[in-house]
Short mmCIF file of C-alpha atoms in Angstrom, two decimals:
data_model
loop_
_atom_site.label_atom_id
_atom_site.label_comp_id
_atom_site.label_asym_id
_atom_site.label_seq_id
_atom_site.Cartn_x
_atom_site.Cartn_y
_atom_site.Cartn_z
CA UNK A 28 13.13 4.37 25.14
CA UNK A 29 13.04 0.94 23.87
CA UNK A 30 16.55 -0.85 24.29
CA UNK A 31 16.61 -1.77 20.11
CA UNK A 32 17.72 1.31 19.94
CA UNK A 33 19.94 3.57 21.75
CA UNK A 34 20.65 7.27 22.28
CA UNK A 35 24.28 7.91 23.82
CA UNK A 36 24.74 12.36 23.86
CA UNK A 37 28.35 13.17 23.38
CA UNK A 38 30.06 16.19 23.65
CA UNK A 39 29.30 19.26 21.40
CA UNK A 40 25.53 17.83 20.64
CA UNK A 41 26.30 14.65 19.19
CA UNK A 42 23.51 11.86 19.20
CA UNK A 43 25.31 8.21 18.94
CA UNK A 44 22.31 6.43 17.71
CA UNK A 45 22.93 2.33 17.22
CA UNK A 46 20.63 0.07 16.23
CA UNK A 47 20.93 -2.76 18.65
CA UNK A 48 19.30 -6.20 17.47
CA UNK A 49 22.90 -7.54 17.31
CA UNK A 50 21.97 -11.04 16.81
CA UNK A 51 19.78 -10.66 14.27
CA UNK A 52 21.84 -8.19 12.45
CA UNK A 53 19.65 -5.42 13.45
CA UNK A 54 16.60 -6.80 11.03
CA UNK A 55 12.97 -5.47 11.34
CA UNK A 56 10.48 -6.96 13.10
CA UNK A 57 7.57 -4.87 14.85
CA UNK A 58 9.43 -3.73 17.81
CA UNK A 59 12.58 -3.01 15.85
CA UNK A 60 10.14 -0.70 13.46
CA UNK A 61 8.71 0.95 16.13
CA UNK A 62 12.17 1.56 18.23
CA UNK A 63 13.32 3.56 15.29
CA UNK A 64 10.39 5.39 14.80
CA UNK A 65 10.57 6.18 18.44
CA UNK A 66 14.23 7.46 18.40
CA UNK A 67 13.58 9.89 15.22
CA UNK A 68 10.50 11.62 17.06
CA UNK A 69 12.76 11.95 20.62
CA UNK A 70 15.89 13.49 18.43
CA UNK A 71 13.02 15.65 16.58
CA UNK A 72 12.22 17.13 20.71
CA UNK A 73 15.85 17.11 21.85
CA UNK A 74 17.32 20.84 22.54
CA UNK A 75 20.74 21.16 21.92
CA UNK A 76 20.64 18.57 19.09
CA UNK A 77 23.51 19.48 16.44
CA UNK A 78 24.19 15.91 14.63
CA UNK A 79 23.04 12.62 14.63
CA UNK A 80 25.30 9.62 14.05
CA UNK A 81 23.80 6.45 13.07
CA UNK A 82 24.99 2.88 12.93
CA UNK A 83 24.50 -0.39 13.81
CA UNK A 84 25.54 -2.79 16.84
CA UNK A 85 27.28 -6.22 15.67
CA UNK A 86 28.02 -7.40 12.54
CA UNK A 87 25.44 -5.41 10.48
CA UNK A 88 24.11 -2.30 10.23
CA UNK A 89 20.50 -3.91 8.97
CA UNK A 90 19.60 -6.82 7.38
CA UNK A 91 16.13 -5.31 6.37
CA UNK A 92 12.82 -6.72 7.20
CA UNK A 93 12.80 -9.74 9.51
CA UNK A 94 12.00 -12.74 7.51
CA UNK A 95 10.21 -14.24 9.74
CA UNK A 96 7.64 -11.53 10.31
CA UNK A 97 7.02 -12.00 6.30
CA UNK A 98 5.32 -15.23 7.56
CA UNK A 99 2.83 -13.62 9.69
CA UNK A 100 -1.02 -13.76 9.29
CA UNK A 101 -1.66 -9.94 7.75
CA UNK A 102 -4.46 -8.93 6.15
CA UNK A 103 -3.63 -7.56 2.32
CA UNK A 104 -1.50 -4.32 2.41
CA UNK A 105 -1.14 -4.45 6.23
CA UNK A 106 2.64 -3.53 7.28
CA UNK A 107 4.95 -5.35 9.33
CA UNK A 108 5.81 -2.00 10.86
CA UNK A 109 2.33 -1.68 12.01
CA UNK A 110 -1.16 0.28 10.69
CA UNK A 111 -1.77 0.19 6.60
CA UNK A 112 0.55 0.71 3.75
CA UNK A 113 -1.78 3.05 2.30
CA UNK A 114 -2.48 5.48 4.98
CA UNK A 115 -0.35 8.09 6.28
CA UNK A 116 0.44 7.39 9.94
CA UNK A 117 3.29 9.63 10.35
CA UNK A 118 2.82 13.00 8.45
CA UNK A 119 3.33 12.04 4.65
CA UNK A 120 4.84 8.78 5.37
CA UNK A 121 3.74 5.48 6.47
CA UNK A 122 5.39 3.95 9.69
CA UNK A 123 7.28 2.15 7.78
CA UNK A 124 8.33 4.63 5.35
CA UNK A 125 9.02 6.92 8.65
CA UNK A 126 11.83 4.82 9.74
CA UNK A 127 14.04 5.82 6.41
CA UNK A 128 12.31 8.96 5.33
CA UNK A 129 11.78 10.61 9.29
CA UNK A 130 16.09 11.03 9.30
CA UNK A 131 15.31 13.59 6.20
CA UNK A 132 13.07 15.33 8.39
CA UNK A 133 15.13 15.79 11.59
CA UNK A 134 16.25 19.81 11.84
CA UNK A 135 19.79 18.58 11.58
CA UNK A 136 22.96 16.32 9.87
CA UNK A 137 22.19 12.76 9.71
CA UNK A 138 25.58 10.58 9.06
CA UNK A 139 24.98 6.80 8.67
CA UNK A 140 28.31 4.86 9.41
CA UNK A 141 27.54 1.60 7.18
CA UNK A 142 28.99 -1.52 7.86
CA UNK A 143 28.56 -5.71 7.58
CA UNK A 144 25.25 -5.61 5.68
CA UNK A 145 22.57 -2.97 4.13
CA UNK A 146 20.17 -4.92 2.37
CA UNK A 147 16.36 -3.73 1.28
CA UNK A 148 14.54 -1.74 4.54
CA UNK A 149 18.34 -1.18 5.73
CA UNK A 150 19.62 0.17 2.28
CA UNK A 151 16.87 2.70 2.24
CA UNK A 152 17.31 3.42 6.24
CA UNK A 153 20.95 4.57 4.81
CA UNK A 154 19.93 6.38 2.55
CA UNK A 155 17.67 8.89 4.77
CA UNK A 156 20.93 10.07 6.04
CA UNK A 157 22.61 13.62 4.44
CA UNK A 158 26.13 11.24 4.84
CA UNK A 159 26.83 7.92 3.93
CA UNK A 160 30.09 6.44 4.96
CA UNK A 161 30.68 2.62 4.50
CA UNK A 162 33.14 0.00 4.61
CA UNK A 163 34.47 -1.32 1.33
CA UNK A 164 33.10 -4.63 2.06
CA UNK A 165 30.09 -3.68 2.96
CA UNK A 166 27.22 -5.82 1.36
CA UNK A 167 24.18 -3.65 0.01
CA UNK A 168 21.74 -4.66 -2.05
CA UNK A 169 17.43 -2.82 -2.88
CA UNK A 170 16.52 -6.86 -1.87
CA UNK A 171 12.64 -6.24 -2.45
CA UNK A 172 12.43 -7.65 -5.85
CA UNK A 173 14.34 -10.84 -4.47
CA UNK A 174 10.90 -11.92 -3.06
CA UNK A 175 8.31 -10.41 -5.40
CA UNK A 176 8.08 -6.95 -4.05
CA UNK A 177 8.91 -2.87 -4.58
CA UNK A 178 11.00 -0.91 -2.66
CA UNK A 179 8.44 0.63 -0.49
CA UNK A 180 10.58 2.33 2.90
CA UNK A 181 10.89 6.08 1.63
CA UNK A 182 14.13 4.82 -0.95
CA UNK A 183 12.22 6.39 -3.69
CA UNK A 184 12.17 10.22 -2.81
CA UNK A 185 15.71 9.29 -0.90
CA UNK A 186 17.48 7.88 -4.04
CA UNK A 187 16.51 10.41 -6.78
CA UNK A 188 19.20 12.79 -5.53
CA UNK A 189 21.95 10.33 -4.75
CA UNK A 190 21.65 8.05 -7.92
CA UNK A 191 21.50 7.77 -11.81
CA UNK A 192 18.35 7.35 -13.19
CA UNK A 193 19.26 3.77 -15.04
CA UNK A 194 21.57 2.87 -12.20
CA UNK A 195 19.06 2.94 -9.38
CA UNK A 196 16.64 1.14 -12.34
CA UNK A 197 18.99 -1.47 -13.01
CA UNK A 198 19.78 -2.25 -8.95
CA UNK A 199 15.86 -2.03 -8.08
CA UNK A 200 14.90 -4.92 -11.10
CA UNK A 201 18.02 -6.91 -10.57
CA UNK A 202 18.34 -7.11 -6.59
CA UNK A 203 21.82 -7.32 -7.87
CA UNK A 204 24.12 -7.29 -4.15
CA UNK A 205 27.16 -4.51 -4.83
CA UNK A 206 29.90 -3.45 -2.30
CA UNK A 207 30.60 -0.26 -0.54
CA UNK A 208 33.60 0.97 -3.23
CA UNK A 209 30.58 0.10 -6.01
CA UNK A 210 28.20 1.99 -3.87
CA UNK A 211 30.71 5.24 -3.78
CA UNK A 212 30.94 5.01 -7.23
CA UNK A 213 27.11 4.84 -8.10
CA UNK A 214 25.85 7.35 -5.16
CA UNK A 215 24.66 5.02 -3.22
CA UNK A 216 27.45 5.80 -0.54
CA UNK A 217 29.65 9.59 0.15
CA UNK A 218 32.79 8.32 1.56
CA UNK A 219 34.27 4.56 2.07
CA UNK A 220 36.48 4.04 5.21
CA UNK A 221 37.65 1.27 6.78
CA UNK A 222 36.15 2.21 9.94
CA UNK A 223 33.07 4.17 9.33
CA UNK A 224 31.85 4.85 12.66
CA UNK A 225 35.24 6.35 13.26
CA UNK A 226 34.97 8.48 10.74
CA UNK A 227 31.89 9.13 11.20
CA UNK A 228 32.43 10.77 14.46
CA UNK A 229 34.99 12.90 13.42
CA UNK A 230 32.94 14.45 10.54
CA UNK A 231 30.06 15.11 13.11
CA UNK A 232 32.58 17.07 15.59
CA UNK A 233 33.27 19.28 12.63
CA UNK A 234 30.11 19.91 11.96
CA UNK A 235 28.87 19.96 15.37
CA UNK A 236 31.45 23.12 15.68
CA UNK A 237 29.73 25.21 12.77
CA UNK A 238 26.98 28.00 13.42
CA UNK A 239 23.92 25.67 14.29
CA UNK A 240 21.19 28.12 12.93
CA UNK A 241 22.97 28.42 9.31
CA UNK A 242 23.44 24.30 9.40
CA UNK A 243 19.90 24.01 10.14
CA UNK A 244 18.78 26.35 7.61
CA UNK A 245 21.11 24.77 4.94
CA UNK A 246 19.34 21.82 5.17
CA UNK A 247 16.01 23.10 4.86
CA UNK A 248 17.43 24.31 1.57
CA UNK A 249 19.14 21.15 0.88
CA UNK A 250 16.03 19.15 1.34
CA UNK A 251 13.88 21.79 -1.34
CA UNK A 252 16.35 20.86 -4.00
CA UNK A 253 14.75 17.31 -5.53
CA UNK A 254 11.19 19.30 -5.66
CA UNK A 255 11.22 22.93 -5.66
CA UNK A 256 11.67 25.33 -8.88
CA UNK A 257 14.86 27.43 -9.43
CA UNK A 258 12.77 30.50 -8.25
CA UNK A 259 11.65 28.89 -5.24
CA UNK A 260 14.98 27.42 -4.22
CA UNK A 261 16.62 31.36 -4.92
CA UNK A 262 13.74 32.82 -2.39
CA UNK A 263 14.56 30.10 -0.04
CA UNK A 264 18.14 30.73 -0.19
CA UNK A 265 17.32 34.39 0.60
CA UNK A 266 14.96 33.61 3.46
CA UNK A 267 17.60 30.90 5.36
CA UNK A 268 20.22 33.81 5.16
CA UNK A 269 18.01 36.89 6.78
CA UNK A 270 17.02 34.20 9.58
CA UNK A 271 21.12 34.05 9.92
CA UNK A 272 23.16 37.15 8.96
CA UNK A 273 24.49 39.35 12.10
CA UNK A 274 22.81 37.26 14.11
CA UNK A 275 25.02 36.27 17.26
CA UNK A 276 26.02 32.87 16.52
CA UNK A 277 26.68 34.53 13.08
CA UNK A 278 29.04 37.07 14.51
CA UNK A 279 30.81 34.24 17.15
CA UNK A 280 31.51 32.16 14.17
CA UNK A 281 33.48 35.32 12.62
CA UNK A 282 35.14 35.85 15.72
CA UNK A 283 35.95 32.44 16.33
CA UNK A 284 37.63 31.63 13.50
CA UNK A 285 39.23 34.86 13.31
CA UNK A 286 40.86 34.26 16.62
CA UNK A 287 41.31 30.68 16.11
CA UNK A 288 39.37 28.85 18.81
CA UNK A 289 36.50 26.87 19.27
CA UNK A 290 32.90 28.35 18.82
CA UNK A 291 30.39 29.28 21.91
CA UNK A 292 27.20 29.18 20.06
CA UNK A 293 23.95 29.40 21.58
CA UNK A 294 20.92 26.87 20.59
#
C-alpha cells in the first residue's frame, strides 16, 4: 500500500482512510491517482469492512489535480491518472473517474470529513461519498472551467442526486469558489461541523453498530435510485429485504435493542 494513502482499522470495522500528500494539500499527480485507486480496490477485498471514513492529512482535504502534471508532455486525451480518457480501465469508469466514482461502488457507507480545500478532482472525490460533512470554511469550488476544461472525475452521475439542476449548472460554468455553510445549503455538503473528522467518526460508530447485511443492501437500493424506474426500485426493495428478514443478524438486532446493548453481528 502506497504511503499517499493510508488505511488505519478501528474498532467495530471502521476504515480511517487519509489522503496523505500533506504538503501539497493532497493534490493529484500520478502516484496520488493511483494510491487512491489502490485503497478503493483493497477496502472493496477487506472482510469485516462496515464503514469507511475519508479525509485528508494537513491543511486540505484535496486541492484537485496537480498543476504541475497539467504541464506534462501527453498525447491528446491521455489522463494524468494514467491510460486514456476514453477507455474504460476500471469497470465503467476511467482511472481517473475511479478515484471519485469507485467510493459509490464500495459494498458499504462512505463519509468524507471535508476540510481546508475541495476544489475540482477533490470536489468530485467528496462527492463519491454517501456523507459529506465539512467545515464552514471550507473552500470548494467544480475548478475545471477555471482552465478551459469539464468536470470529467465521475461528479456528473455523483451530483445529479445531491444538487439542483441550475445550481450545479451555474457552479460548473462559473468555477464560482463557495463555502461549506453554502455547500449545505445547495447539496453539495450533508452536515457542517467544526470538526468534521470528529464527527465523522462518531456517525460511522453508529452506523458501524447497525445490522451489516440490511446496511449493505440499503445501499444497493440507494445507489438504483438516480437510474432505475419506480417498478424496478419496488422489486429491488423487495429483493434487499428477503436477503435480510429473520436472518440472524436480523434477529440480534431485535434482541439487541430490545435488551439495550451493543450488537454481535456476524459478517
Amino acid at each position: 500500500m502506497s504511503d499517499r494513502v493510508t488505511i488505519t482499522m478501528l474498532e467495530d470495522g471502521i476504515a480511517d482512510v487519509r489522503m496523505n500528500r500533506a504538503d501539497k494539500m493532497n493534490a493529484l499527480d500520478g502516484a496520488q491517482w493511483a494510491a487512491l485507486a489502490e485503497a478503493i480496490d483493497q477496502l472493496k477485498a477487506m472482510a469485516g469492512l462496515r464503514v469507511v471514513v475519508l479525509s485528508g492529512e494537513g491543511r486540505a482535504f484535496c486541492a484537485g489535480l496537480d498543476l504541475a502534471s497539467m504541464q506534462d508532455d501527453r498525447t491528446p486525451g491521455a489522463s494524468s491518472a494514467g491510460g486514456s480518457l476514453s477507455d474504460r480501465t476500471k469497470g465503467i469508469s476511467n482511472n481517473a473517474q475511479y478515484v471519485a466514482w469507485g467510493w459509490r461502488e464500495l459494498p458499504v457507507p462512505v463519509i468524507a470529513a471535508v476540510h481546508g480545500v475541495a476544489f475540482g478532482a477533490g470536489s468530485q472525490i467528496m462527492a463519491g461519498a454517501d456523507i459529506r460533512i465539512v467545515h464552514p470554511e471550507t473552500r470548494i469550488a467544480i475548478m475545471e472551467m477555471k482552465w478551459g476544461l469539464v468536470p470529467d472525475v465521475g461528479g456528473m452521475p455523483l451530483w445529479r442526486t445531491q444538487v439542483a439542476d441550475d445550481v450545479l449548472r451555474e457552479m460548473i460554468y462559473t468555477n464560482r469558489e463557495f463555502n461549506g455553510v453554502e455547500a449545505k445549503a445547495m447539496g453539495f455538503a450533508t452536515h457542517v461541523a467544526d470538526d468534521p473528522l470528529a464527527e465523522a467518526l462518531a456517525l460511522a460508530r453508529v452506523i458501524a453498530n447497525k445490522n451489516p447485511h440490511a446496511i449493505r443492501g440499503s445501499k444497493r437500493l440507494c445507489n438504483l435510485m438516480a437510474t432505475a424506474t419506480d417498478a424496478e426500485l419496488l422489486q429491488a426493495e423487495s429483493d434487499e429485504q428477503v436477503k435480510v428478514i429473520r436472518t440472524p443478524n436480523q434477529m440480534e438486532a431485535v434482541m439487541a435493542e430490545m435488551q439495550k446493548r451493543k450488537p454481535n453481528f456476524s459478517d
